[in-house]
Structure formats: C-alpha cells, structure tokens
Coordinates of C-alpha atoms and ligand atoms in Angstrom, one line a residue:
M288 CA 0.0 0.0 0.0
R289 CA 1.1 3.5 -0.7
V290 CA 1.9 5.4 2.4
K291 CA 3.1 9.1 2.5
T292 CA 5.7 9.4 5.2
E293 CA 8.2 12.3 6.2
D294 CA 10.8 10.3 4.2
G295 CA 8.7 10.2 1.1
V296 CA 6.1 7.7 -0.3
K297 CA 6.6 4.2 0.8
D298 CA 5.1 0.8 -0.4
L299 CA 4.3 -1.1 2.6
Q300 CA 2.7 -4.5 3.7
A301 CA 0.5 -4.6 6.8
L302 CA 2.6 -7.4 8.2
W303 CA 5.4 -9.8 7.6
L304 CA 7.8 -12.4 9.2
E305 CA 11.5 -11.8 9.9
D306 CA 14.0 -14.6 9.6
D307 CA 14.6 -14.5 13.4
G308 CA 10.9 -15.4 14.0
R309 CA 9.5 -11.9 14.7
V310 CA 6.0 -11.3 13.2
V311 CA 6.1 -7.6 12.4
M312 CA 2.8 -5.6 12.0
M313 CA 1.7 -2.1 11.4
E314 CA 0.2 -0.9 14.7
Q315 CA -3.5 -0.4 13.5
R316 CA -4.7 1.0 16.8
I317 CA -2.7 4.2 16.4
I318 CA -3.2 5.0 12.8
P319 CA -3.8 7.6 11.7
E320 CA -2.0 9.5 14.7
R321 CA 1.3 7.8 13.9
L322 CA 2.7 5.1 11.7
E323 CA 4.5 2.5 14.0
F324 CA 5.3 -1.1 13.7
M325 CA 5.0 -3.7 16.5
D326 CA 7.2 -6.7 16.8
C327 CA 5.7 -9.9 18.1
R328 CA 8.5 -12.1 19.4
T329 CA 6.6 -15.2 20.5
V330 CA 3.4 -17.0 19.5
E331 CA 1.7 -15.7 22.6
E332 CA 2.5 -12.0 21.5
T333 CA 1.1 -12.7 18.1
A334 CA -2.0 -14.2 19.4
V335 CA -2.4 -11.2 21.7
A336 CA -1.9 -8.7 18.9
I337 CA -4.7 -10.4 17.0
E338 CA -7.0 -10.3 20.0
D339 CA -6.2 -6.6 20.7
M340 CA -6.7 -5.7 17.0
V341 CA -3.1 -4.6 16.4
V342 CA -3.7 -6.5 13.1
R343 CA -7.3 -7.0 12.1
G344 CA -9.4 -7.6 9.1
A345 CA -10.2 -11.2 8.0
P346 CA -7.3 -11.9 5.4
A347 CA -4.8 -10.0 7.6
I348 CA -5.9 -12.2 10.6
G349 CA -5.4 -15.3 8.4
A350 CA -1.9 -14.0 7.4
A351 CA -1.0 -13.4 11.0
G352 CA -2.2 -16.9 11.8
A353 CA 0.1 -18.5 9.0
L354 CA 3.0 -16.4 10.1
G355 CA 2.4 -17.2 13.7
M356 CA 2.7 -20.9 12.8
A357 CA 6.0 -20.3 11.0
Q358 CA 7.2 -18.3 13.9
A359 CA 6.3 -21.4 16.2
H360 CA 8.5 -23.5 13.9
I361 CA 11.5 -21.0 14.0
L362 CA 11.2 -20.5 17.7
G363 CA 10.8 -24.2 18.4
E364 CA 7.3 -23.6 20.1
D365 CA 5.0 -26.6 20.4
W366 CA 3.1 -26.8 17.1
A367 CA -0.2 -28.2 18.4
S368 CA -0.5 -25.6 21.4
S369 CA 0.6 -22.8 19.1
K370 CA -2.3 -23.7 16.7
A371 CA -4.7 -24.0 19.6
R372 CA -3.7 -20.6 21.0
L373 CA -4.0 -18.9 17.6
W374 CA -7.3 -20.6 16.9
K375 CA -9.1 -19.0 19.8
T376 CA -8.0 -15.4 19.2
R377 CA -11.0 -14.3 17.2
P378 CA -14.0 -16.4 16.3
T379 CA -15.7 -14.9 13.2
A380 CA -13.2 -14.3 10.4
Y381 CA -12.9 -17.7 8.6
D382 CA -9.5 -16.8 7.1
L383 CA -7.8 -17.6 10.4
F384 CA -9.0 -21.1 10.6
Y385 CA -8.3 -21.5 6.7
A386 CA -4.7 -20.3 7.3
L387 CA -4.1 -22.5 10.3
E388 CA -5.4 -25.7 8.5
Y389 CA -3.4 -24.6 5.5
M390 CA -0.2 -24.5 7.6
D391 CA -1.0 -28.0 9.2
R392 CA -1.4 -29.4 5.6
A393 CA 2.0 -27.8 4.7
K394 CA 3.7 -29.4 7.7
E395 CA 2.1 -32.8 6.9
A396 CA 3.5 -32.5 3.5
G397 CA 6.9 -31.7 4.9
A398 CA 7.1 -28.3 3.2
D399 CA 9.4 -25.5 4.2
L400 CA 7.1 -23.9 6.8
V401 CA 8.5 -20.4 6.6
K402 CA 8.2 -20.4 2.8
A403 CA 4.9 -21.7 3.1
A404 CA 3.6 -19.0 5.4
R405 CA 5.4 -16.2 3.3
D406 CA 3.8 -17.6 0.2
F407 CA 0.4 -17.7 1.8
T408 CA 0.8 -14.1 2.7
D409 CA 2.1 -12.8 -0.6
D410 CA -0.7 -15.0 -2.4
I411 CA -3.4 -13.0 -0.4
A412 CA -1.9 -9.8 -1.7
R413 CA -2.0 -11.1 -5.2
R414 CA -5.5 -12.4 -4.9
C415 CA -6.6 -9.0 -3.6
K416 CA -5.1 -7.2 -6.6
A417 CA -7.1 -9.7 -8.9
I418 CA -10.3 -8.8 -6.8
G419 CA -9.4 -5.1 -7.6
E420 CA -9.1 -5.8 -11.3
A421 CA -12.5 -7.8 -11.3
G422 CA -14.3 -5.1 -9.4
A423 CA -12.9 -1.9 -10.9
P424 CA -15.3 -1.9 -13.9
L425 CA -18.2 -1.6 -11.5
I426 CA -17.1 1.9 -10.6
K427 CA -18.1 4.6 -13.2
D428 CA -17.2 8.3 -13.6
G429 CA -19.4 10.3 -11.2
F430 CA -20.2 7.5 -8.9
G431 CA -20.5 7.8 -5.0
V432 CA -19.2 4.4 -3.6
L433 CA -20.2 3.4 0.0
T434 CA -18.0 1.2 2.1
H435 CA -18.1 0.1 5.7
C436 CA -15.3 -0.7 8.2
N437 CA -11.9 -1.2 6.7
A438 CA -11.4 -3.8 4.0
G439 CA -8.2 -2.1 2.6
A440 CA -4.7 -3.1 2.5
L441 CA -4.4 -2.9 6.3
A442 CA -7.1 -5.6 6.5
T443 CA -5.4 -7.9 3.8
V444 CA -1.7 -7.6 3.7
D445 CA -2.0 -5.3 0.7
W446 CA -4.5 -3.9 -1.8
G447 CA -7.6 -4.7 0.2
T448 CA -10.7 -6.4 -0.8
A449 CA -13.5 -3.8 -1.0
L450 CA -10.7 -1.0 -1.5
A451 CA -8.9 -2.9 -4.3
P452 CA -11.4 -2.1 -7.0
M453 CA -11.4 1.5 -5.7
R454 CA -7.5 1.7 -5.9
I455 CA -7.5 0.3 -9.4
A456 CA -10.3 2.4 -10.7
H457 CA -8.5 5.4 -9.4
R458 CA -5.3 4.5 -10.8
D459 CA -7.2 4.0 -14.2
G460 CA -8.4 7.6 -14.0
T461 CA -12.1 7.0 -13.0
K462 CA -13.5 10.0 -11.2
F463 CA -15.6 8.9 -8.2
T464 CA -16.0 9.7 -4.5
V465 CA -15.8 7.2 -1.6
Y466 CA -18.4 7.5 1.3
S467 CA -16.6 5.9 4.2
D468 CA -18.8 5.0 7.2
E469 CA -17.0 5.8 10.4
T470 CA -17.9 2.3 11.7
R471 CA -18.6 2.5 15.4
P472 CA -17.5 1.5 17.8
R473 CA -13.8 1.0 16.8
L474 CA -14.0 3.5 13.9
Q475 CA -12.0 1.4 11.3
G476 CA -13.7 3.6 8.7
S477 CA -12.8 6.9 9.9
R478 CA -9.5 5.9 11.3
L479 CA -8.2 3.4 8.7
T480 CA -10.2 3.5 5.5
A481 CA -10.0 7.3 5.1
W482 CA -6.3 7.1 5.9
E483 CA -5.7 4.6 3.1
L484 CA -7.9 6.8 0.7
E485 CA -6.0 9.9 1.8
N486 CA -2.6 8.0 1.1
E487 CA -3.8 7.2 -2.4
D488 CA -5.4 10.6 -3.0
I489 CA -8.8 9.0 -3.6
P490 CA -11.5 11.6 -3.2
H491 CA -13.7 10.5 -0.1
Y492 CA -15.9 11.7 2.7
I493 CA -16.1 10.2 6.1
I494 CA -19.8 10.0 7.2
A495 CA -21.4 9.0 10.5
D496 CA -22.7 5.5 10.3
N497 CA -26.3 6.8 10.5
A498 CA -25.9 9.0 7.6
A499 CA -25.5 6.4 4.8
G500 CA -29.3 6.1 4.3
H501 CA -29.6 9.8 3.9
Y502 CA -27.0 9.9 1.1
M503 CA -28.5 6.9 -0.6
Q504 CA -32.0 8.5 -0.6
R505 CA -30.6 11.8 -2.0
G506 CA -28.8 10.0 -4.9
H507 CA -25.2 10.6 -3.8
I508 CA -24.4 6.8 -3.7
Q509 CA -24.6 4.4 -6.7
L510 CA -22.7 1.5 -5.4
A511 CA -21.8 -0.2 -2.1
I512 CA -18.9 -2.6 -1.6
T513 CA -17.8 -4.1 1.6
G514 CA -15.4 -7.0 2.6
S515 CA -16.5 -9.9 4.7
D516 CA -15.2 -12.1 7.6
R517 CA -17.1 -15.2 6.5
V518 CA -19.2 -16.1 3.4
T519 CA -21.2 -19.3 3.9
A520 CA -22.1 -21.8 1.0
N521 CA -25.4 -20.0 0.4
G522 CA -23.8 -16.6 0.0
D523 CA -24.6 -15.1 3.5
A524 CA -21.9 -12.9 4.6
A525 CA -20.8 -11.7 8.0
N526 CA -19.1 -8.4 8.2
K527 CA -18.6 -5.6 10.7
I528 CA -21.6 -4.8 12.6
G529 CA -23.9 -2.3 10.7
T530 CA -23.2 -3.9 7.3
Y531 CA -26.6 -5.6 7.3
E532 CA -28.6 -2.5 7.7
K533 CA -26.4 -0.9 4.8
A534 CA -27.3 -3.7 2.6
V535 CA -31.0 -3.4 3.3
L536 CA -30.8 0.3 2.8
A537 CA -29.1 -0.2 -0.4
K538 CA -31.8 -2.6 -1.8
E539 CA -34.4 -0.2 -0.7
N540 CA -32.7 2.5 -2.7
G541 CA -31.9 0.3 -5.8
I542 CA -28.2 0.5 -5.2
P543 CA -26.2 -2.7 -6.0
F544 CA -24.4 -4.0 -2.9
Y545 CA -21.4 -6.2 -3.4
I546 CA -19.2 -8.3 -1.2
A547 CA -15.5 -8.5 -2.2
A548 CA -13.6 -11.4 -0.6
P549 CA -10.8 -14.0 -1.4
V550 CA -11.0 -17.8 -1.4
S551 CA -9.9 -17.9 2.3
T552 CA -13.0 -16.1 3.4
F553 CA -15.5 -18.7 2.1
D554 CA -16.7 -21.3 4.7
L555 CA -18.2 -23.9 2.4
G556 CA -18.8 -26.2 5.6
M557 CA -21.4 -23.8 6.8
S558 CA -24.8 -23.9 4.9
D559 CA -26.0 -20.4 6.1
G560 CA -25.0 -17.4 7.9
M561 CA -27.1 -18.0 11.1
Q562 CA -24.4 -20.6 12.0
I563 CA -21.6 -18.0 12.0
P564 CA -20.1 -17.4 15.4
I565 CA -20.4 -13.7 16.1
E566 CA -17.7 -12.2 18.3
E567 CA -18.9 -10.3 21.4
R568 CA -16.3 -7.6 22.3
D569 CA -15.8 -5.8 25.5
C570 CA -18.6 -3.1 26.3
S571 CA -15.9 -0.5 27.1
E572 CA -15.6 -0.1 23.2
V573 CA -19.3 1.2 23.2
T574 CA -19.5 3.1 26.6
Q575 CA -16.1 4.7 26.7
F576 CA -14.0 6.7 24.5
E577 CA -10.2 6.8 25.2
G578 CA -10.9 5.9 28.8
R579 CA -13.8 8.4 29.4
Y580 CA -17.3 7.1 30.0
M581 CA -19.7 8.4 27.2
A582 CA -22.6 6.6 29.0
H583 CA -23.7 6.1 32.6
S584 CA -20.8 3.9 34.0
K585 CA -23.4 1.3 35.4
S586 CA -25.5 1.0 32.2
P587 CA -25.1 -2.5 30.8
C588 CA -24.4 -2.8 27.1
K589 CA -24.0 -5.3 24.2
N590 CA -21.3 -5.1 21.7
P591 CA -21.5 -7.6 18.8
G592 CA -18.5 -7.2 16.4
F593 CA -20.3 -8.5 13.3
D594 CA -23.6 -9.2 11.7
V595 CA -24.9 -11.3 8.8
T596 CA -26.1 -9.9 5.5
P597 CA -28.5 -12.5 3.9
A598 CA -27.5 -13.4 0.3
R599 CA -30.7 -12.0 -1.1
Y600 CA -29.3 -8.5 -0.4
I601 CA -26.0 -9.2 -2.2
A602 CA -25.7 -8.3 -6.0
G603 CA -22.5 -10.3 -6.4
Y604 CA -19.3 -11.5 -4.8
I605 CA -16.0 -9.9 -6.2
T606 CA -13.4 -12.5 -6.1
E607 CA -10.0 -13.3 -7.5
I608 CA -11.8 -15.3 -10.4
G609 CA -14.2 -12.5 -11.1
I610 CA -17.6 -11.5 -10.0
I611 CA -19.8 -14.5 -9.0
T612 CA -23.4 -15.1 -7.8
A613 CA -24.4 -16.9 -4.7
D614 CA -25.4 -20.0 -6.7
E615 CA -21.9 -20.3 -8.1
I616 CA -20.1 -20.3 -4.7
P617 CA -20.1 -24.0 -4.0
D618 CA -18.6 -25.1 -7.3
R619 CA -16.3 -22.3 -8.2
I620 CA -15.0 -21.4 -4.7
G621 CA -14.8 -25.1 -3.9
A622 CA -12.5 -25.8 -6.9
M623 CA -10.3 -22.9 -5.9
Q624 CA -10.0 -24.1 -2.4
Q625 CA -9.0 -27.6 -3.6
D626 CA -6.3 -26.1 -5.7
H627 CA -5.0 -23.5 -3.3
G628 CA -1.3 -24.0 -2.6
K629 CA -1.0 -26.6 -5.3
E630 CA -0.8 -24.1 -8.1
Ligands
LIG762 O1 -13.1 -6.3 13.7 P1 -12.3 -6.0 12.4 O2 -11.8 -4.7 12.2 O3 -11.3 -7.2 12.2 O4 -13.4 -6.4 11.3 C1 -13.0 -6.2 9.9 C2 -14.2 -6.2 9.1 O5 -15.3 -6.5 9.2 C3 -13.7 -6.2 7.5 O6 -14.7 -5.7 6.8 C4 -13.6 -7.6 7.1 O7 -12.6 -8.3 7.9 C5 -13.2 -7.8 5.6 S1 -11.5 -7.3 5.5 C6 -11.0 -7.3 3.9

C-alpha cells in the first residue's frame, strides 16, 4: 500500500515475518495519529496482537495466523499448542481457521514452513489485486461508492478487498467519491479506510454510520462494496456490525451491494449465515472513548462485532476469479480451495 511518510512515499505491507521469527505488524490501533510497527516475538505475543486488534481484518488475521505458525516453527514452540492458541484469538473471520489448516497441511506434506507462510501471505496480496481488477469496472465516472469498516490493505496484507477495486479504478483515471462509514465503535472507517484513501489521493468523505441512508436517498451513492469475515455456502456474509442495515438500505434505494472477498473467506462447510459465530467484544468499546465514559458507567451494554447480511441483499461476490453469484459459490470457490497451494 502507498503510504506518504516524512521520508517520502513508501510501499508497505500490513505485516510480515522476519528470519529471526519476529512477526512485524503495522500498529493499526494508532493509525492515523502515527505510523508504527509492532514486533511480536513469541506466538503468545502474536495471538495477543490479533485479539487486541493490532492487526485486524479477515485476510490479515489469516496471514497473522500463518506467520504465527511459521514463527512457532522457527522458535521451536510446540506446534499443536501454538495452533490452539492462535485458533481461539478471534471467532468470526474464517480466514484465520483456513490459514491454520493450510499450515497444518504444509507441515504434513513436509514443506518448508517459513516459505509456506510467506507464500500464503504474498498470495493473499496477489488475490486481492485480482479482486481489484475484477471489481474496478463496476465503478463509473461520477459514482459515489459506499464502504463500511476497513477492507483495505491494512485488513488484507496489501491492496484490500473492497478497497482494491477503488484503488485500481482510481489509478485507471475513473472519477468517483468514496463514502466511508465511520464504523462505530472502533472507527475502522474513519481511522483506517480514510487514512488509506488519503494516502492514495482518492476523493472521499467520512460519514457518520447513520448518515448512509440519507446519502443513498438523495442520490449521492450508486454502489456499495464491503469486505466480509465469512461467506457461507449459500452466500450469506458476516461483516462488521452495521453492514446488514447498509445492505437493506441499499436494496430499498436500488443500489447494488457487493461483497469483495478472496478464497480464504468462504466457509463452504457452513450452509448459512445464522451458523456463523459472532464475536462479542468488551462493552468499554461502546460506553467509553479513550478511557472516558460516554454513558452512565453502570449501564449494561451489548457489543456484537459483526452481523450477517443474507445473500438476497448481495448483488454479487467480487473474487479473484471474477464476480460470481451466490449460486456459483459452492462449485467455483470449492474448486479454488481444492487447488489453493498446489498451483
Ligand atoms: O473487527 P475487524 O476490524 O477485524 O473487522 C473487519 C471487517 O469487518 C472487515 O470488513 C472484514 O474483515 C473484511 S477485511 C478485507
């Protein structure tokens, strides 16, 4: 991803593995205030970084899982307990489980585990670029394009899922404006998506989450694209809390709503979205802001991290093999998952 720094424009990835076993991550909790990197020196540190959202976004969580297993191999940490520790960090993003199983298969096959994890990580970035190429033609001159949460390079190693078509359309000269929901409670839209768009000079507005319907109704938005944490065999898609209501509003206003996701996000073992485990996060994310209560300190609260958008609200799935419909998911994604790592 292109990042403007005091030392000039840099091309950075969200995370990588050093030869000495450190997993290095862009510290996503302090963007946009500062750009810093965190060294995770043990599998436990990598697991805590996933839980605390130093790294977040489904494909990037998957990459952190794969690199964490390679880290276990380099440091001589126990394979099974490292896998179990990483497995329980976050429950909704399927990419994590996909990546951990992928590394298990690499170990069983006697592969070079460091190379396997690095290849898996680079492969995500390549797949996201292909998602960008498949989705860019959906964006036309004059469009307003809504997105929710951050499904950019930070969330995917590089390029992004929902943001990849926007990156490529912008580089191709298409003139459009992104409407980035702020995405309460952790503000991935205003803190991260807007930061990525600003670094790419892509015109955008940050809007309050509850403003999206207003802009749809007034004709400012012609297309909506989000990422997903898990797409089930029937096309239902879990994504950051608030995505479902945006999809319903899009349908009400005749606006096509697309999910952009790579092979590792599709859970073909689940028949529908109601089976997806939804992460419940700490209430302090809702009731407090930077340590200050924004509510009565005794008020109970609920904080689901994700919701599920039923397939009937989704116009298509922008994937690395092109835009597909819900009906095509079992066969076409199934074939890709069979081949993954064997290409
Ligand atoms: O809780 P987060 O920040 O990990 O949630 C991220 C999202 O909901 C993203 O939209 C999703 O992971 C897709 S990322 C390409």
